[in-house]
Each structure stands twice: as structure tokens, then as C-alpha cells.
Short mmCIF file of C-alpha atoms and ligand atoms in Angstrom, two decimals:
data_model
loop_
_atom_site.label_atom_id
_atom_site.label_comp_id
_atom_site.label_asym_id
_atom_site.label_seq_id
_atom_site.Cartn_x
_atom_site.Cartn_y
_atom_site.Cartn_z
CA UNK A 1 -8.44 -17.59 1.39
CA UNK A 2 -6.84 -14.23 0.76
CA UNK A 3 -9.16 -11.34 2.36
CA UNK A 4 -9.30 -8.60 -0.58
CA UNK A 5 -7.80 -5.23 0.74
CA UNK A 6 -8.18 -1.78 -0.84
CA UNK A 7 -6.35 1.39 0.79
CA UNK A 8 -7.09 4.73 -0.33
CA UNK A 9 -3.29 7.52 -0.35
CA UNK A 10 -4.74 10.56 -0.34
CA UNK A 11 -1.05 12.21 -0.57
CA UNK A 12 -0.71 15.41 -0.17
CA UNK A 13 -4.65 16.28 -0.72
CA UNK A 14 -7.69 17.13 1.42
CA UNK A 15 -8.52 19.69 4.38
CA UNK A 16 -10.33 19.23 7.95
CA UNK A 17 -13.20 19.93 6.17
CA UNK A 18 -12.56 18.21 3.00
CA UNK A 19 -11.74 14.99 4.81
CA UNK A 20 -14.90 14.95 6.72
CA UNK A 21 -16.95 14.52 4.16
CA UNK A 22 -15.25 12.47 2.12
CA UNK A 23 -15.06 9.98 4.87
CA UNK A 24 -19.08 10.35 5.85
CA UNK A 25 -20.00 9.62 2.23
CA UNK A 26 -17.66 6.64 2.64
CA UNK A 27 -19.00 5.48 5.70
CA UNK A 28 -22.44 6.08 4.24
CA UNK A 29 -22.34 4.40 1.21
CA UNK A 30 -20.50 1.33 2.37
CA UNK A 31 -22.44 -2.10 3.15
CA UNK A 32 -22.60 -3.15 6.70
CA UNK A 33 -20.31 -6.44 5.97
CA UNK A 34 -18.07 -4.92 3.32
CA UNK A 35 -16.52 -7.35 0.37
CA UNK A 36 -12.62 -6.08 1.45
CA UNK A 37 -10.65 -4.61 4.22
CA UNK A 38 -10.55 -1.11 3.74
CA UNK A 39 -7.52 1.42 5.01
CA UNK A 40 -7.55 5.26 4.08
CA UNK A 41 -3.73 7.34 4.71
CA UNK A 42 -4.47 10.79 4.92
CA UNK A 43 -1.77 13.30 5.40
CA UNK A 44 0.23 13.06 8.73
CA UNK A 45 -1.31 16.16 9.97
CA UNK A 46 -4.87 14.45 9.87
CA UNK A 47 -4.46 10.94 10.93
CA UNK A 48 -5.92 11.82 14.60
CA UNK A 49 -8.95 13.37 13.14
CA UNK A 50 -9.72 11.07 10.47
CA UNK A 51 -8.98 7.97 13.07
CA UNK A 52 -11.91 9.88 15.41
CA UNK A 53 -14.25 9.90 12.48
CA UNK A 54 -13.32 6.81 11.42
CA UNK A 55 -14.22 5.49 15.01
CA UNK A 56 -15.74 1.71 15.07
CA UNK A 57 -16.57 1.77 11.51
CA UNK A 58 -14.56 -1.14 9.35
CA UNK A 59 -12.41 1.36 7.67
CA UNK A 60 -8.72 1.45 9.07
CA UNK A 61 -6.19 4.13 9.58
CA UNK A 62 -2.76 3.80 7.57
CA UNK A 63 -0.02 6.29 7.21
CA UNK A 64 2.01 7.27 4.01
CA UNK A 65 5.44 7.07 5.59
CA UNK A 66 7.26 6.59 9.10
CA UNK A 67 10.64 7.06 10.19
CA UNK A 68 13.39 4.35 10.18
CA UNK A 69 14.45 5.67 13.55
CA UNK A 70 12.54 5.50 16.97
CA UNK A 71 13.07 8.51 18.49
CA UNK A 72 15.31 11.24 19.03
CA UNK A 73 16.48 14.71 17.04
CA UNK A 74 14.72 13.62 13.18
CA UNK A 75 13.38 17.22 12.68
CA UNK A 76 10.25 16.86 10.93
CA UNK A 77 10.03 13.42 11.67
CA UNK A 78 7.00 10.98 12.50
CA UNK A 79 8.00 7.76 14.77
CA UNK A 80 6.56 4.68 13.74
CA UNK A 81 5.67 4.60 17.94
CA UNK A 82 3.27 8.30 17.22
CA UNK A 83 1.73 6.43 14.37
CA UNK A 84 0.36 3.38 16.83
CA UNK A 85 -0.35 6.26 19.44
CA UNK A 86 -2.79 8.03 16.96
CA UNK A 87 -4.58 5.06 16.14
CA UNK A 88 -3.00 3.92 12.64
CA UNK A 89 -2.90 0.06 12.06
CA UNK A 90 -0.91 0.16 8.41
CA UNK A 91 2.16 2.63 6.71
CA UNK A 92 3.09 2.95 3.59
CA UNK A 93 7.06 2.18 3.05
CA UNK A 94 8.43 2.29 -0.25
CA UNK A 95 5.92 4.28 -2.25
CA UNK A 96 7.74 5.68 -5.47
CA UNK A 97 7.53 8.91 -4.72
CA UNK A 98 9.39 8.77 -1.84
CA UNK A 99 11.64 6.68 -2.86
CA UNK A 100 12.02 8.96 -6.07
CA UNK A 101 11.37 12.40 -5.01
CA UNK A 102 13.02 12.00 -1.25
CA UNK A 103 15.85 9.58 -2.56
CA UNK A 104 15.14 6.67 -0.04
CA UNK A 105 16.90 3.68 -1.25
CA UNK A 106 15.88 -0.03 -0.62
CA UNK A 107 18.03 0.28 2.81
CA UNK A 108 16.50 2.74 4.17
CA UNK A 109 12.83 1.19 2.95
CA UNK A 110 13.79 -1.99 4.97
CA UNK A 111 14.72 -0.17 7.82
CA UNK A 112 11.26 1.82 7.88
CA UNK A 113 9.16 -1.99 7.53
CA UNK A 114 11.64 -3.31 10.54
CA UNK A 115 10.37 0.32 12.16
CA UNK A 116 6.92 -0.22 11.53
CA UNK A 117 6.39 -3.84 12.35
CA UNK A 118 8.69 -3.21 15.65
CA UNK A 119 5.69 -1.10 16.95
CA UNK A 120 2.90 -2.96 15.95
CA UNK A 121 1.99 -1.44 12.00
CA UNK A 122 1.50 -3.34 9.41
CA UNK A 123 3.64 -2.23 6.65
CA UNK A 124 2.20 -1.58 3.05
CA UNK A 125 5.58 -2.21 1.34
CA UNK A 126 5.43 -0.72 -2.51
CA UNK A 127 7.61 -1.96 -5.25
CA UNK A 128 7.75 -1.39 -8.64
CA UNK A 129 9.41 -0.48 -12.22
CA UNK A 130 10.39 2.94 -13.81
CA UNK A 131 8.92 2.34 -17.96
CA UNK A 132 12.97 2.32 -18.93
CA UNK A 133 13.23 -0.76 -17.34
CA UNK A 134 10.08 -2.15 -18.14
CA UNK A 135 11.13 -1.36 -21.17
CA UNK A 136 14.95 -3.10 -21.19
CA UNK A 137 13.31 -6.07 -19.56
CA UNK A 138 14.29 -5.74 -15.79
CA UNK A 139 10.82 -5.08 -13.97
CA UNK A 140 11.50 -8.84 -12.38
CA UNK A 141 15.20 -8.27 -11.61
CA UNK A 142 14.44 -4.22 -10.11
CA UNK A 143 11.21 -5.92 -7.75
CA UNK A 144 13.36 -8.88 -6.69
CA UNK A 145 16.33 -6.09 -5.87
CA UNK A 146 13.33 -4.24 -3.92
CA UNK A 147 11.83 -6.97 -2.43
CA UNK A 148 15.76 -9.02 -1.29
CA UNK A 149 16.56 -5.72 0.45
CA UNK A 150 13.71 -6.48 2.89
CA UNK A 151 13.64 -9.79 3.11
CA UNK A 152 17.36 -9.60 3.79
CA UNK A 153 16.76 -7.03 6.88
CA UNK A 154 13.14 -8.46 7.95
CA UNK A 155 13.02 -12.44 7.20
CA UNK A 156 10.70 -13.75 5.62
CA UNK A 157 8.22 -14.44 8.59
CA UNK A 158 7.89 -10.64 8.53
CA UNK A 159 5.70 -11.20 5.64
CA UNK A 160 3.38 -12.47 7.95
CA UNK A 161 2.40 -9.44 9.06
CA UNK A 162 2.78 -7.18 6.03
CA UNK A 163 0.80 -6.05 2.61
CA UNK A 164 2.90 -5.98 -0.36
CA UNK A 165 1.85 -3.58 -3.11
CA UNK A 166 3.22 -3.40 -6.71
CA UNK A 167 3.01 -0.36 -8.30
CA UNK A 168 4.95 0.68 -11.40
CA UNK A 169 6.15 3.84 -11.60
CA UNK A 170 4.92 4.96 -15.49
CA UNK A 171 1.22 4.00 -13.87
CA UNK A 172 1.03 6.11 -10.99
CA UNK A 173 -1.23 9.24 -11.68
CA UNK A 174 -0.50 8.44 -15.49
CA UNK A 175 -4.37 7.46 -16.34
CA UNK A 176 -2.25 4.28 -17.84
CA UNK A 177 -2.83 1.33 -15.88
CA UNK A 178 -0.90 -1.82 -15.94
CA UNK A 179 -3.09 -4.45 -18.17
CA UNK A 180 -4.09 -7.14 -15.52
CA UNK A 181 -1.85 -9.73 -17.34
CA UNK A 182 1.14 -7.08 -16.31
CA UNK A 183 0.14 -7.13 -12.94
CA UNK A 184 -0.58 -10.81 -12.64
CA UNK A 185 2.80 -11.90 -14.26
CA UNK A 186 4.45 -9.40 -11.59
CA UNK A 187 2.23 -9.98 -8.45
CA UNK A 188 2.76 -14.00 -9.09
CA UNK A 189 6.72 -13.19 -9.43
CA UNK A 190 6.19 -11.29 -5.74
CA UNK A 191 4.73 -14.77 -4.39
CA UNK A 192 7.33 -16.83 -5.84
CA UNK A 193 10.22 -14.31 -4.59
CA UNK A 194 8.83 -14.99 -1.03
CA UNK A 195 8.03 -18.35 -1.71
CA UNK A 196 11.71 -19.20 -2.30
CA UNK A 197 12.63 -17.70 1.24
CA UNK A 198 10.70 -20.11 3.37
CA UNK A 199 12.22 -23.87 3.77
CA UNK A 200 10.28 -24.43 7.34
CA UNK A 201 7.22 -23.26 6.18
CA UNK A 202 6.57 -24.62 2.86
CA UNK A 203 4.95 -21.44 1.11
CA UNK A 204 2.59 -20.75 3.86
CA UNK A 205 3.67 -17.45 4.23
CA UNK A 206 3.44 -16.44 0.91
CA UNK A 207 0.22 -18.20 0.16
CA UNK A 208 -1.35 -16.16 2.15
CA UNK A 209 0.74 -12.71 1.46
CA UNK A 210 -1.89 -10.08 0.69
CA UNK A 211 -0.60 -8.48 -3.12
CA UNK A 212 -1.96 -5.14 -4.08
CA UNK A 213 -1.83 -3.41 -7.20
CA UNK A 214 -1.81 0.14 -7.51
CA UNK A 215 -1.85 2.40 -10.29
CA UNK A 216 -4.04 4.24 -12.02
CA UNK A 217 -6.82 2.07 -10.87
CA UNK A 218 -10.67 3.15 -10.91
CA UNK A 219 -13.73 2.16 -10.91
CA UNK A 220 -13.91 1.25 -14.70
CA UNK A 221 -10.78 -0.92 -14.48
CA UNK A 222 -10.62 -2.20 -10.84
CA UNK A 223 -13.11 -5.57 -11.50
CA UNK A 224 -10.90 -6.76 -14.50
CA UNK A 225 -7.27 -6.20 -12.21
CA UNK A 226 -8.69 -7.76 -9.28
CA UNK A 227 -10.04 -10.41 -10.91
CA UNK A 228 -6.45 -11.98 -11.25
CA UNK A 229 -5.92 -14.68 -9.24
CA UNK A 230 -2.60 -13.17 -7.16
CA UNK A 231 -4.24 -9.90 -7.38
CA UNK A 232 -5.40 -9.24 -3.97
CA UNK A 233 -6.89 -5.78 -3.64
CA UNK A 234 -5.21 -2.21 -4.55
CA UNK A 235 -4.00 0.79 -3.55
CA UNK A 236 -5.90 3.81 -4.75
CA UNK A 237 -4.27 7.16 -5.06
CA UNK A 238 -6.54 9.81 -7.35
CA UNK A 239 -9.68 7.74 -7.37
CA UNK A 240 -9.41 7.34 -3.11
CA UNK A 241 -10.81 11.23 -3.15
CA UNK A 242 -13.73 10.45 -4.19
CA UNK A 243 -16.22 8.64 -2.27
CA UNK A 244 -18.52 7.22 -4.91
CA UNK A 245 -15.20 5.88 -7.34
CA UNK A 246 -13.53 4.25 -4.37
CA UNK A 247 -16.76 2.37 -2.85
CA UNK A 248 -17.18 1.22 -6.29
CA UNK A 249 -13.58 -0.33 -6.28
CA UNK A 250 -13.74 -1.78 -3.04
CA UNK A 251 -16.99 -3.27 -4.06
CA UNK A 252 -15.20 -4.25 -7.49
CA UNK A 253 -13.11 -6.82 -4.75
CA UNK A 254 -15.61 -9.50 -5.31
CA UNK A 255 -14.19 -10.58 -8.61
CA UNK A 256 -11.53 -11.46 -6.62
P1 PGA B 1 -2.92 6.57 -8.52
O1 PGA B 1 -1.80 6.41 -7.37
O2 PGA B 1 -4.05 5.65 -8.17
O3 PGA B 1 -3.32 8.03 -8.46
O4 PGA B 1 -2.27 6.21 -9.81
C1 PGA B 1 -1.54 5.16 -6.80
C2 PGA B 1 -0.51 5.30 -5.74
O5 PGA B 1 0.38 6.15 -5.86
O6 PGA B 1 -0.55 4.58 -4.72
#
């Protein structure tokens, strides 16, 4: 029912050259009818070149962040608006490290979905636990905080149009990758958070909610996370760099 969906974050990696030929191996080596949707966010600076190399192949064009505001005096600022005009269909809102290393609280994270849905992107929206609070027992009570501040802002037929990815923060670029119980017992809590918003529509919405994990994931471990049954794809940071590891976890979708 769910469509599998893997997105590569390249962060703050690649070159011109670099990216070209990372995405021809990936447009080489992937089957003509692939098992997933497939997204790749290169740095802001690239998206117009990898979106014309990307050109009527199945792979999509997402962005790693967008601003909450539409237009006006943001220095250094990318409109959600510049992101459709360059050709992206996803963003990114929420990832850790911005929220971490740029300080952007669940406000402003709302305020960047409402931004990126209001122009046509679907938002990736990334939640997920530091290890202390894993650890004291609030990774459901820090992703409902995460996920309420949107829901709040957006409604919950916003969800119709968005991704939802969990990624906790101890498995980002750790090598340590949740166990795909952890995920499961946290993507299924996502579900049932949105679940509980809709009275009209009787868990439609959520039902069909895409839920990515991300962390850590590669081509060894991919098959055994996405074979969860609310597991519904991932996004890829390290492993998205390299053509042969992420064809091999978007092909690692059909144990979905
Ligand atoms: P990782 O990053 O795959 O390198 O752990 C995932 C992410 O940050 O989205």
C-alpha cells in the first residue's frame, strides 16, 4: 500500500564533478521500474545541475533545508519558492543537525513544512532522540513534542502530502544503527501520534504516511530495517555517496 522511499543527504559533500558521476553510476545501475521512490539532496549550490542530470530519470530532486520565510532580506537564504523554481519536489525540515548545530527549534521546523508545502514541496520532516533521553526513557515523549509542534501549525491533512523520517540523533554518522525493533516501536508510535489527530478521516491519513528511518543505514543493514512493517524506506546520509551501497539499499526496499 505504502510505496517504499529512499532519499540520499549528501550534506555538505560532493563537487560538479564529483556529483556527476555519482549520479551516472546511479542512473546506470538502477532497474528500469525501480522497487522505491528515490530522491537525492545535494548541496543548495548544486540542485540545478544535479536536477539537469537527473532529467526524466525516476530519481527526484530534494533539498536539505528551506527558509520559513517567503521572500525578502534573509541573507543567505533559500525560499522554499527557488527550491520549486530549480526543479526540487522534496526538503528536508528538521534534520538534527540543523536543528542542533543552527539551533532551530520545533517552531521554527513547523514554520519551514507550512513553507514548503505552501509552494508545492513535499516536506521530509526528521524527528528524533539525543541517547540521554533514549536513555531516561523520553524518545516517545521528545518525537510526540517534535511531531505536536507541526501538527499544531500544519493539521493533520498536511500529512497528506509529507514524508516523515525518524532519525535518532546517537545514530547519525555513528556506524550504530537503531536495531529494527527500535525503529519499529518508534515509527509505529509516529503512526499512532497522527492517527490520534484525525476524527473525519478515520486513520486514512496516517495509514498511508510514508515513515523513514535514517541512521547509519547501509547496505548490510537496510533489508532487516525495512523489513518492519511501519518502516517505509530511509534516509541515507554516508552510504548516499556511493553509488553501488545506495542502489543496493534502495533495492533492499523489497523486504518491505
Ligand atoms: P547517516 O546520516 O546515514 O550518515 O547516518 C543519516 C542522516 O543524517 O540523514
Amino acid at each position: 500500500m505504502r510505496r517504499p522511499f529512499v532519499a540520499g543527504n549528501w550534506k555538505m559533500h560532493g563537487s560538479r564533478a564529483e556529483n556527476a558521476d555519482l549520479i551516472d553510476a546511479l542512473l546506470q545501475g538502477l532497474p528500469a521500474q525501480p522497487a522505491c521512490d528515490i530522491a537525492v539532496c545535494p548541496p543548495v549550490v548544486y540542485l540545478w545541475e544535479t536536477g539537469r542530470l537527473l532529467k526524466e530519470s525516476s530519481v527526484a530532486l530534494g533539498a536539505q533545508s528551506v527558509c520559513a520565510e517567503p521572500i525578502g532580506a534573509f541573507t543567505g537564504e533559500v525560499s522554499a519558492a527557488m527550491l520549486k523554481d530549480v526543479g526540487c519536489r522534496y526538503v528536508i525540515v528538521g534534520h538534527s543537525e540543523r536543528r542542533h548545530h543552527y539551533k532551530e527549534d520545533d517552531a521554527l521546523v513547523a514554520r519551514k513544512f507550512l513553507a514548503a508545502q505552501s509552494h508545492g514541496l513535499i516536506p521530509i520532516l526528521c524527528v528524533g532522540e539525543f541517547l540521554e533521553e533514549r536513555e531516561r526513557g523520553q524518545t516517545m515523549a521528545v518525537i510526540s513534542r517534535q511531531l505536536a509542534a507541526v501538527l499544531d501549525l500544519a493539521g493533520v491533512d498536511a500529512m497528506r502530502n509529507a514524508v516523515l523520517a525518524y532519525e535518532p540523533v546517537w545514530a547519525i554518522g555513528t556506524g550504530k544503527n537503531a536495531t529494527p525493533a527500535q525503529a519499529q516501536e518508534v515509527h509505529a508510535h509516529i503512526r499512532a501520534t497522527v492517527a490520534a489527530r484525525e476524527s473525519a478521516s478515520g486513520g486514512k491519513i496516517a495509514a498511508a504516511l510514508r515513515v523513514l528511518y535514517g541512521g547509519s543505514v547501509k547496505a548490510g543493514n537496510a533489508a532487516e530495517i525495512f523489513s518492519m512493517p511501519d518502516v517505509d524506506g530511509g534516509l541515507i546520509g554516508g552510504a548516499s555517496l556511493k553509488a553501488d551501497e545506495f542502489l543496493k539499499i534502495c533495492a533492499a526496499t523489497q523486504a518491505h
